[in-house]
Amino acid sequence: MAQTKAGKNNSTKPVRDAEATQAVILAAAEEEFAQNGLTATRTEAIAAKTGVAKSMIYYYFKDKEGLYRAVLERSHADLLRAIQNLDLEQLSPEVALEKFLRTLLDCVSRNPRLPTIMFHEAVQNQGKYYESSSSVNIDTVLINILERGVRTEVFRSLDPFQSAINIMGACLFYFIGAGNIQRFPQGKQLLSKAMLERHTQESISLILAGVRQS
Amino acid sequence: MAQTKAGKNNSTKPVRDAEATQAVILAAAEEEFAQNGLTATRTEAIAAKTGVAKSMIYYYFKDKEGLYRAVLERSHADLLRAIQNLDLEQLSPEVALEKFLRTLLDCVSRNPRLPTIMFHEAVQNQGKYYESSSSVNIDTVLINILERGVRTEVFRSLDPFQSAINIMGACLFYFIGAGNIQRFPQGKQLLSKAMLERHTQESISLILAGVRQS
DNA sequence: GTCTATACGAGGATAGAC
DNA sequence: GTCTATCCTCGTATAGAC
């Protein structure tokens, strides 16, 4: 599916680049899906953002659902890879937890749309497009860390399953609120570099203090 | 299903009851809006759930947006009232925080759809239907508690604004994930009474431990 | 590969009978 | 107050020219 790339373009063909077109479609689609979810997103809105014809979506991704799948996979890839490569087994629970959180927060800070994409998928589609893979594993990693911490008594005797959810919430909710919270006092830039770093730090502090054995 | 309001029904009229009809529509609409948000919800889906004709929606609520506004207000009312009546000023920050959290968690446990409604409104509509009221105030109350706690040094020196968001996330994320998480190990009933109580307890423990001066 | 034009079904909203 | 039937816009998806 790859031809007419730049460079070979020295003759007749105008500005046609399959990969580039796909890329702009994916980028625009990610924005739209993040805000609206699968059903409420209009293919026309995506097309409008890209500047390319609406029919290009169907040419490259078959239909809206195909595009959605592509966006879902693409947007989760970074995080999944990062979490999988973490190798936390030989770290102390506390260090492991901090490393996990920093990785998670780093990824979503780089792509703040990811949390809202996850949430739309979870709420609207009940995670049906996740199949057996994806975000489920992330929670499992976290649960394991917590279990180990409780067992070795460096963490207080919390419920690992419940706490994992609450911890994810503490980290990710920020990005969900971001759109809404813009209309807060003198419009703080929640997604500015400084604020994102602060969020990372505050989240980690809250959680580490929250799980630690007192 | 809407019928048999009984009581006033002792005379001529058959099973017609304006309030009852409105009530079933509101109930069904709340479910649908909670799952799909404003745009993705189909009025037909609401009608199908109620058993009443689709046109009743327009008769009572003018249009889909009108119904949405009604659902939004109705679903937030409990929580807003509860939070407003809290009168936390004379309590110590720690006690105030626990009371606030317990109230919040109690309300959303009684109506687990509220968090997803808030979520959709925040993400999809950027909170435009909230006007000046609603959930904004809730965060403000929490921020005030945190500020007071930091000032009096019973809480560690956290960022009240950031922490307020993270705390809300820790409490509410559970309900967002609930739909998706059903498909977890041996289908835990996340919304069962027992699990909701556990969530309440775990959230409060995590947060109190997380903010306390060590 | 990219565009324009269009078919066609879904869904919001209304009219009018009962 | 409630229903059925219908209108008509909007949105997905395809056809076909370039």
Short mmCIF file of C-alpha atoms (C1' of nucleotides) in Angstrom, two decimals:
data_model
loop_
_atom_site.label_atom_id
_atom_site.label_comp_id
_atom_site.label_asym_id
_atom_site.label_seq_id
_atom_site.Cartn_x
_atom_site.Cartn_y
_atom_site.Cartn_z
CA MET A 1 0.00 0.00 0.00
CA ALA A 2 2.91 2.37 -0.45
CA GLN A 3 3.80 4.14 -3.60
CA THR A 4 4.46 7.60 -5.02
CA LYS A 5 6.56 8.77 -2.13
CA ALA A 6 8.35 12.03 -2.20
CA GLY A 7 11.58 12.01 -4.12
CA LYS A 8 10.23 9.97 -6.95
CA ASN A 9 7.96 12.91 -7.35
CA ASN A 10 10.28 14.76 -9.71
CA SER A 11 8.13 14.31 -12.80
CA THR A 12 4.43 14.48 -13.48
CA LYS A 13 2.57 13.73 -10.23
CA PRO A 14 1.42 16.60 -8.02
CA VAL A 15 1.33 16.47 -4.23
CA ARG A 16 0.10 12.93 -3.73
CA ASP A 17 1.42 11.03 -0.77
CA ALA A 18 -0.47 8.08 0.60
CA GLU A 19 1.30 7.93 3.93
CA ALA A 20 0.99 11.63 4.48
CA THR A 21 -2.71 11.53 3.75
CA GLN A 22 -3.26 8.65 6.11
CA ALA A 23 -1.30 10.46 8.76
CA VAL A 24 -3.34 13.65 8.61
CA ILE A 25 -6.55 11.65 8.66
CA LEU A 26 -5.41 9.71 11.71
CA ALA A 27 -4.37 12.86 13.49
CA ALA A 28 -7.66 14.60 12.87
CA ALA A 29 -9.62 11.49 13.70
CA GLU A 30 -7.84 11.15 17.01
CA GLU A 31 -8.91 14.64 17.98
CA GLU A 32 -12.50 14.07 16.99
CA PHE A 33 -12.81 10.65 18.55
CA ALA A 34 -11.21 11.90 21.74
CA GLN A 35 -13.80 14.59 22.06
CA ASN A 36 -16.87 12.80 20.77
CA GLY A 37 -16.33 9.07 20.84
CA LEU A 38 -17.15 6.72 18.00
CA THR A 39 -20.85 7.32 17.47
CA ALA A 40 -20.97 11.08 17.90
CA THR A 41 -18.00 11.73 15.65
CA ARG A 42 -18.87 12.80 12.13
CA THR A 43 -16.64 11.65 9.32
CA GLU A 44 -17.30 14.96 7.71
CA ALA A 45 -15.81 16.77 10.67
CA ILE A 46 -12.66 14.72 10.33
CA ALA A 47 -12.44 15.42 6.63
CA ALA A 48 -12.99 19.10 7.20
CA LYS A 49 -10.06 19.23 9.61
CA THR A 50 -7.71 17.49 7.23
CA GLY A 51 -8.63 19.34 4.09
CA VAL A 52 -8.75 16.09 2.13
CA ALA A 53 -11.93 14.67 0.68
CA LYS A 54 -14.23 12.68 2.93
CA SER A 55 -13.97 9.68 0.66
CA MET A 56 -10.28 9.30 1.53
CA ILE A 57 -11.34 7.99 4.91
CA TYR A 58 -13.16 5.13 3.26
CA TYR A 59 -10.40 4.56 0.79
CA TYR A 60 -7.80 4.04 3.47
CA PHE A 61 -9.78 2.74 6.42
CA LYS A 62 -12.82 1.09 4.87
CA ASP A 63 -15.33 2.76 7.17
CA LYS A 64 -15.69 4.86 10.29
CA GLU A 65 -15.23 1.87 12.52
CA GLY A 66 -12.04 0.89 10.73
CA LEU A 67 -10.67 4.36 11.28
CA TYR A 68 -11.70 4.18 14.90
CA ARG A 69 -9.86 0.91 15.38
CA ALA A 70 -6.76 2.39 13.81
CA VAL A 71 -6.91 5.43 16.07
CA LEU A 72 -7.46 3.28 19.11
CA GLU A 73 -4.49 1.07 18.41
CA ARG A 74 -2.22 3.92 17.42
CA SER A 75 -2.99 6.00 20.47
CA HIS A 76 -2.50 3.15 22.91
CA ALA A 77 0.68 1.79 21.37
CA ASP A 78 3.11 4.10 23.15
CA LEU A 79 1.72 3.48 26.58
CA LEU A 80 1.37 -0.26 26.19
CA ARG A 81 4.91 -0.63 24.97
CA ALA A 82 6.27 1.59 27.69
CA ILE A 83 4.45 -0.31 30.42
CA GLN A 84 5.43 -3.70 29.06
CA ASN A 85 9.11 -2.79 28.92
CA LEU A 86 9.12 -1.67 32.49
CA ASP A 87 10.44 -4.82 34.12
CA LEU A 88 9.39 -4.01 37.65
CA GLU A 89 9.73 -7.43 39.25
CA GLN A 90 13.09 -6.83 40.81
CA LEU A 91 12.30 -3.38 42.12
CA SER A 92 10.86 -2.69 45.54
CA PRO A 93 7.12 -2.06 45.43
CA GLU A 94 7.57 1.58 46.25
CA VAL A 95 10.13 2.21 43.56
CA ALA A 96 8.17 0.09 41.13
CA LEU A 97 5.03 2.08 41.79
CA GLU A 98 6.75 5.38 41.29
CA LYS A 99 8.34 4.17 38.07
CA PHE A 100 5.00 2.90 36.86
CA LEU A 101 3.26 6.17 37.65
CA ARG A 102 5.95 8.27 36.06
CA THR A 103 5.76 6.21 32.89
CA LEU A 104 1.99 6.44 32.78
CA LEU A 105 1.91 10.16 33.42
CA ASP A 106 4.69 10.75 30.95
CA CYS A 107 2.80 8.98 28.19
CA VAL A 108 -0.50 10.72 28.76
CA SER A 109 1.22 14.07 29.10
CA ARG A 110 2.66 13.54 25.64
CA ASN A 111 -0.77 12.52 24.38
CA PRO A 112 -3.41 14.13 26.56
CA ARG A 113 -6.16 12.79 24.32
CA LEU A 114 -5.50 9.23 25.34
CA PRO A 115 -7.49 9.32 28.58
CA THR A 116 -10.60 10.68 26.93
CA ILE A 117 -10.28 8.12 24.16
CA MET A 118 -10.04 5.38 26.75
CA PHE A 119 -13.03 6.72 28.60
CA HIS A 120 -15.26 7.04 25.62
CA GLU A 121 -14.37 3.53 24.65
CA ALA A 122 -15.04 2.27 28.15
CA VAL A 123 -18.32 4.08 28.69
CA GLN A 124 -19.87 4.14 25.25
CA ASN A 125 -18.68 0.84 23.86
CA GLN A 126 -18.00 -0.96 27.10
CA GLY A 127 -14.52 -1.67 25.87
CA LYS A 128 -15.61 -3.91 23.04
CA TYR A 129 -12.91 -2.60 20.73
CA TYR A 130 -10.24 -3.49 23.20
CA GLU A 131 -10.53 -7.21 22.63
CA SER A 132 -8.26 -9.14 24.95
CA SER A 133 -5.43 -6.65 24.76
CA SER A 134 -4.90 -3.03 25.69
CA SER A 135 -5.65 -1.18 28.80
CA VAL A 136 -6.75 -4.18 30.82
CA ASN A 137 -3.13 -5.20 31.09
CA ILE A 138 -2.11 -1.85 32.45
CA ASP A 139 -4.37 -2.22 35.43
CA THR A 140 -3.08 -5.73 35.99
CA VAL A 141 0.48 -4.47 36.20
CA LEU A 142 -0.56 -1.93 38.78
CA ILE A 143 -2.55 -4.44 40.78
CA ASN A 144 0.49 -6.70 40.94
CA ILE A 145 2.66 -3.93 42.29
CA LEU A 146 0.10 -3.14 44.96
CA GLU A 147 -0.33 -6.78 45.94
CA ARG A 148 3.39 -7.17 46.37
CA GLY A 149 3.55 -4.01 48.45
CA VAL A 150 0.78 -5.15 50.74
CA ARG A 151 2.27 -8.61 51.13
CA THR A 152 5.66 -7.22 52.08
CA GLU A 153 4.00 -4.66 54.32
CA VAL A 154 5.61 -1.60 52.80
CA PHE A 155 2.11 -0.58 51.78
CA ARG A 156 -0.79 -0.42 54.21
CA SER A 157 -3.38 -3.14 53.93
CA LEU A 158 -5.34 -1.71 51.03
CA ASP A 159 -7.48 -3.48 48.48
CA PRO A 160 -5.23 -3.78 45.41
CA PHE A 161 -8.05 -4.00 42.91
CA GLN A 162 -9.98 -1.04 44.24
CA SER A 163 -6.87 1.00 44.81
CA ALA A 164 -5.59 0.38 41.32
CA ILE A 165 -8.72 1.91 39.88
CA ASN A 166 -8.58 4.85 42.24
CA ILE A 167 -4.95 5.47 41.46
CA MET A 168 -5.59 5.43 37.73
CA GLY A 169 -8.40 7.87 38.36
CA ALA A 170 -6.18 10.23 40.30
CA CYS A 171 -3.71 10.27 37.40
CA LEU A 172 -6.07 10.39 34.43
CA PHE A 173 -9.07 12.39 35.56
CA TYR A 174 -7.08 15.58 35.13
CA PHE A 175 -7.13 15.13 31.37
CA ILE A 176 -10.81 14.49 31.25
CA GLY A 177 -11.56 17.62 33.16
CA ALA A 178 -9.08 19.62 31.12
CA GLY A 179 -11.63 20.66 28.52
CA ASN A 180 -14.18 21.67 31.09
CA ILE A 181 -11.81 23.20 33.55
CA GLN A 182 -10.47 25.69 31.04
CA ARG A 183 -13.45 27.79 32.07
CA PHE A 184 -12.16 28.01 35.61
CA PRO A 185 -10.64 31.06 37.28
CA GLN A 186 -8.52 33.07 34.87
CA GLY A 187 -8.19 30.13 32.48
CA LYS A 188 -5.25 28.11 33.67
CA GLN A 189 -3.50 26.30 30.87
CA LEU A 190 -3.93 22.77 32.14
CA LEU A 191 -2.01 21.25 29.29
CA SER A 192 0.95 23.60 29.38
CA LYS A 193 4.30 21.99 30.04
CA ALA A 194 4.56 23.50 33.48
CA MET A 195 1.12 22.38 34.57
CA LEU A 196 1.62 18.89 33.23
CA GLU A 197 4.83 18.53 35.19
CA ARG A 198 3.09 19.79 38.26
CA HIS A 199 0.29 17.32 37.73
CA THR A 200 2.79 14.50 37.43
CA GLN A 201 4.48 15.50 40.63
CA GLU A 202 1.28 16.06 42.58
CA SER A 203 -0.23 12.77 41.46
CA ILE A 204 2.82 10.78 42.43
CA SER A 205 3.07 12.49 45.80
CA LEU A 206 -0.58 11.92 46.60
CA ILE A 207 -0.51 8.27 45.63
CA LEU A 208 2.78 7.34 47.24
CA ALA A 209 1.71 8.98 50.47
CA GLY A 210 -1.67 7.33 50.13
CA VAL A 211 -0.46 3.75 49.90
CA ARG A 212 2.54 3.86 52.20
CA GLN A 213 2.45 2.09 55.51
CA SER A 214 2.12 4.71 58.20
CA MET B 1 -42.84 0.79 30.89
CA ALA B 2 -45.30 3.53 31.83
CA GLN B 3 -48.72 2.80 33.21
CA THR B 4 -50.74 2.15 36.35
CA LYS B 5 -50.04 5.22 38.37
CA ALA B 6 -53.19 4.21 40.30
CA GLY B 7 -54.82 6.30 43.00
CA LYS B 8 -56.11 9.25 41.00
CA ASN B 9 -57.16 6.78 38.37
CA ASN B 10 -60.53 6.07 39.93
CA SER B 11 -62.71 7.88 37.41
CA THR B 12 -62.90 8.28 33.66
CA LYS B 13 -59.39 8.61 32.35
CA PRO B 14 -57.45 5.55 31.37
CA VAL B 15 -53.77 5.14 32.21
CA ARG B 16 -52.75 8.71 31.52
CA ASP B 17 -50.49 10.43 33.96
CA ALA B 18 -48.34 13.31 32.90
CA GLU B 19 -45.94 13.16 35.82
CA ALA B 20 -45.47 9.44 35.54
CA THR B 21 -44.72 9.70 31.86
CA GLN B 22 -42.23 12.47 32.37
CA ALA B 23 -40.62 10.43 35.09
CA VAL B 24 -40.08 7.33 32.99
CA ILE B 25 -38.75 9.42 30.14
CA LEU B 26 -36.31 11.15 32.46
CA ALA B 27 -35.18 7.86 33.90
CA ALA B 28 -34.58 6.27 30.54
CA ALA B 29 -32.95 9.41 29.22
CA GLU B 30 -30.56 9.49 32.13
CA GLU B 31 -29.39 6.00 31.32
CA GLU B 32 -28.92 6.75 27.67
CA PHE B 33 -27.21 10.10 28.16
CA ALA B 34 -24.95 8.58 30.78
CA GLN B 35 -23.76 5.97 28.36
CA ASN B 36 -23.69 7.95 25.14
CA GLY B 37 -23.69 11.65 25.87
CA LEU B 38 -25.90 14.20 24.16
CA THR B 39 -25.02 13.76 20.52
CA ALA B 40 -24.71 9.99 20.36
CA THR B 41 -27.94 9.34 22.22
CA ARG B 42 -30.90 8.49 20.03
CA THR B 43 -34.29 9.76 21.08
CA GLU B 44 -35.68 6.57 19.65
CA ALA B 45 -33.57 4.53 22.04
CA ILE B 46 -35.01 6.48 24.95
CA ALA B 47 -38.54 5.99 23.71
CA ALA B 48 -37.94 2.28 23.22
CA LYS B 49 -36.82 1.92 26.82
CA THR B 50 -39.85 3.69 28.20
CA GLY B 51 -42.48 2.09 26.04
CA VAL B 52 -44.07 5.48 25.40
CA ALA B 53 -44.13 7.08 21.98
CA LYS B 54 -41.13 9.03 20.81
CA SER B 55 -43.23 12.13 20.36
CA MET B 56 -43.82 12.33 24.11
CA ILE B 57 -40.24 13.46 24.47
CA TYR B 58 -40.96 16.48 22.32
CA TYR B 59 -44.27 17.11 23.97
CA TYR B 60 -42.76 17.38 27.42
CA PHE B 61 -39.23 18.57 26.76
CA LYS B 62 -39.45 20.40 23.45
CA ASP B 63 -36.44 18.67 21.91
CA LYS B 64 -33.49 16.43 22.67
CA GLU B 65 -31.50 19.27 24.10
CA GLY B 66 -34.34 20.21 26.42
CA LEU B 67 -34.49 16.70 27.71
CA TYR B 68 -30.75 16.70 28.16
CA ARG B 69 -30.87 19.86 30.22
CA ALA B 70 -33.57 18.37 32.40
CA VAL B 71 -31.56 15.21 32.96
CA LEU B 72 -28.45 17.20 33.74
CA GLU B 73 -30.15 19.33 36.34
CA ARG B 74 -32.04 16.47 37.89
CA SER B 75 -29.04 14.21 38.22
CA HIS B 76 -26.87 16.90 39.77
CA ALA B 77 -29.46 18.22 42.20
CA ASP B 78 -28.89 15.71 44.97
CA LEU B 79 -25.18 16.16 45.07
CA LEU B 80 -25.23 19.92 44.83
CA ARG B 81 -27.72 20.23 47.64
CA ALA B 82 -25.84 17.77 49.81
CA ILE B 83 -22.55 19.56 49.32
CA GLN B 84 -24.04 22.98 49.91
CA ASN B 85 -25.64 21.93 53.18
CA LEU B 86 -22.40 20.58 54.50
CA ASP B 87 -21.29 23.55 56.55
CA LEU B 88 -17.67 22.55 56.89
CA GLU B 89 -16.18 25.82 58.02
CA GLN B 90 -16.09 24.98 61.68
CA LEU B 91 -14.73 21.48 61.26
CA SER B 92 -11.06 20.64 61.20
CA PRO B 93 -9.72 20.19 57.68
CA GLU B 94 -9.29 16.48 58.18
CA VAL B 95 -12.81 15.91 59.46
CA ALA B 96 -14.19 18.27 56.83
CA LEU B 97 -12.42 16.39 54.08
CA GLU B 98 -13.71 13.05 55.25
CA LYS B 99 -17.23 14.40 55.54
CA PHE B 100 -16.99 15.90 52.08
CA LEU B 101 -15.74 12.67 50.58
CA ARG B 102 -18.32 10.57 52.31
CA THR B 103 -21.08 12.83 51.04
CA LEU B 104 -19.72 12.78 47.52
CA LEU B 105 -19.27 9.02 47.47
CA ASP B 106 -22.64 8.47 49.02
CA CYS B 107 -24.36 10.52 46.34
CA VAL B 108 -22.61 8.90 43.41
CA SER B 109 -23.13 5.45 44.92
CA ARG B 110 -26.84 6.15 44.92
CA ASN B 111 -26.62 7.40 41.36
CA PRO B 112 -23.64 5.76 39.69
CA ARG B 113 -24.56 7.34 36.37
CA LEU B 114 -23.71 10.80 37.56
CA PRO B 115 -19.96 10.57 36.97
CA THR B 116 -20.36 9.44 33.38
CA ILE B 117 -22.91 12.16 32.76
CA MET B 118 -20.46 14.70 34.11
CA PHE B 119 -17.74 13.16 32.04
CA HIS B 120 -19.64 13.35 28.78
CA GLU B 121 -20.71 16.88 29.47
CA ALA B 122 -17.17 17.93 30.27
CA VAL B 123 -15.50 16.25 27.32
CA GLN B 124 -18.07 16.48 24.56
CA ASN B 125 -19.68 19.79 25.35
CA GLN B 126 -16.89 21.37 27.34
CA GLY B 127 -19.33 21.98 30.11
CA LYS B 128 -21.43 24.46 28.15
CA TYR B 129 -24.64 23.17 29.69
CA TYR B 130 -23.36 23.79 33.17
CA GLU B 131 -23.64 27.57 32.92
CA SER B 132 -22.32 29.24 36.03
CA SER B 133 -23.63 26.64 38.43
CA SER B 134 -23.14 22.98 39.03
CA SER B 135 -20.04 20.94 39.44
CA VAL B 136 -17.68 23.87 39.41
CA ASN B 137 -18.79 24.70 42.92
CA ILE B 138 -18.07 21.24 44.16
CA ASP B 139 -14.44 21.52 43.24
CA THR B 140 -14.29 24.91 44.87
CA VAL B 141 -15.51 23.49 48.16
CA LEU B 142 -12.86 20.82 48.02
CA ILE B 143 -10.13 23.28 47.13
CA ASN B 144 -11.08 25.39 50.13
CA ILE B 145 -10.79 22.45 52.48
CA LEU B 146 -7.38 21.59 51.09
CA GLU B 147 -6.15 25.17 51.32
CA ARG B 148 -7.19 25.35 54.93
CA GLY B 149 -5.47 22.07 55.68
CA VAL B 150 -2.25 23.16 54.08
CA ARG B 151 -2.31 26.52 55.84
CA THR B 152 -2.81 24.92 59.25
CA GLU B 153 -0.21 22.29 58.40
CA VAL B 154 -2.39 19.28 59.09
CA PHE B 155 -2.00 18.47 55.39
CA ARG B 156 1.34 18.29 53.67
CA SER B 157 2.23 21.14 51.35
CA LEU B 158 0.25 19.99 48.33
CA ASP B 159 -1.19 22.04 45.49
CA PRO B 160 -4.88 22.45 46.40
CA PHE B 161 -6.06 22.96 42.85
CA GLN B 162 -4.23 20.01 41.39
CA SER B 163 -4.99 17.80 44.34
CA ALA B 164 -8.67 18.58 44.23
CA ILE B 165 -8.85 17.29 40.67
CA ASN B 166 -6.86 14.20 41.53
CA ILE B 167 -9.02 13.47 44.54
CA MET B 168 -12.18 13.79 42.51
CA GLY B 169 -10.62 11.44 40.01
CA ALA B 170 -9.81 8.87 42.66
CA CYS B 171 -13.42 8.90 43.80
CA LEU B 172 -15.25 9.08 40.48
CA PHE B 173 -13.14 7.13 38.04
CA TYR B 174 -14.44 3.90 39.49
CA PHE B 175 -17.86 4.62 38.06
CA ILE B 176 -16.53 5.52 34.68
CA GLY B 177 -14.59 2.31 34.47
CA ALA B 178 -17.48 0.27 35.84
CA GLY B 179 -18.92 -0.51 32.43
CA ASN B 180 -15.64 -1.62 31.01
CA ILE B 181 -14.36 -3.37 34.06
CA GLN B 182 -17.30 -5.74 34.16
CA ARG B 183 -15.30 -7.78 31.71
CA PHE B 184 -12.56 -8.27 34.27
CA PRO B 185 -11.79 -11.49 36.16
CA GLN B 186 -14.92 -13.44 37.07
CA GLY B 187 -17.15 -10.40 36.55
CA LYS B 188 -17.03 -8.55 39.83
CA GLN B 189 -20.22 -6.66 40.49
CA LEU B 190 -18.72 -3.20 40.79
CA LEU B 191 -22.04 -1.60 41.56
CA SER B 192 -23.19 -4.06 44.19
CA LYS B 193 -23.82 -2.65 47.62
CA ALA B 194 -20.82 -4.40 49.07
CA MET B 195 -18.43 -3.22 46.40
CA LEU B 196 -19.70 0.35 46.56
CA GLU B 197 -19.13 0.44 50.28
CA ARG B 198 -15.68 -0.94 49.78
CA HIS B 199 -14.99 1.68 47.17
CA THR B 200 -16.10 4.39 49.54
CA GLN B 201 -13.86 3.12 52.25
CA GLU B 202 -10.86 2.56 50.01
CA SER B 203 -11.16 5.99 48.41
CA ILE B 204 -11.35 7.76 51.72
CA SER B 205 -8.43 5.82 53.13
CA LEU B 206 -6.26 6.50 50.12
CA ILE B 207 -7.01 10.20 50.05
CA LEU B 208 -6.76 10.88 53.77
CA ALA B 209 -3.45 9.06 53.90
CA GLY B 210 -2.38 10.88 50.77
CA VAL B 211 -2.90 14.41 52.03
CA ARG B 212 -1.96 14.02 55.68
CA GLN B 213 1.19 15.57 57.00
CA SER B 214 3.66 12.74 57.57
"C1'" DG C 1 -4.76 8.88 -5.00
"C1'" DT C 2 -7.82 12.34 -4.93
"C1'" DC C 3 -11.86 14.68 -6.01
"C1'" DT C 4 -17.18 15.61 -6.86
"C1'" DA C 5 -21.59 13.94 -6.97
"C1'" DT C 6 -24.95 11.14 -5.25
"C1'" DA C 7 -27.58 7.07 -3.27
"C1'" DC C 8 -29.69 5.72 0.80
"C1'" DG C 9 -30.67 4.89 5.42
"C1'" DA C 10 -30.90 6.83 10.19
"C1'" DG C 11 -32.64 9.85 13.20
"C1'" DG C 12 -34.76 14.45 14.90
"C1'" DA C 13 -38.86 16.65 14.85
"C1'" DT C 14 -43.96 17.61 13.59
"C1'" DA C 15 -49.08 16.78 12.21
"C1'" DG C 16 -53.10 15.13 13.24
"C1'" DA C 17 -56.21 11.35 14.77
"C1'" DC C 18 -58.05 9.53 19.02
"C1'" DG D 1 -51.91 12.88 26.87
"C1'" DT D 2 -50.79 9.54 23.85
"C1'" DC D 3 -50.32 7.33 19.59
"C1'" DT D 4 -49.16 6.58 14.40
"C1'" DA D 5 -47.61 8.28 10.31
"C1'" DT D 6 -44.76 11.23 7.98
"C1'" DC D 7 -41.44 14.89 6.71
"C1'" DC D 8 -36.86 16.16 5.85
"C1'" DT D 9 -32.23 16.93 7.28
"C1'" DC D 10 -28.01 14.94 8.20
"C1'" DG D 11 -24.48 11.60 7.79
"C1'" DT D 12 -22.41 7.18 6.08
"C1'" DA D 13 -20.83 5.15 2.30
"C1'" DT D 14 -20.16 4.39 -2.82
"C1'" DA D 15 -19.55 5.50 -7.96
"C1'" DG D 16 -17.04 7.25 -11.20
"C1'" DA D 17 -14.31 11.02 -13.36
"C1'" DC D 18 -9.63 12.79 -13.43
#
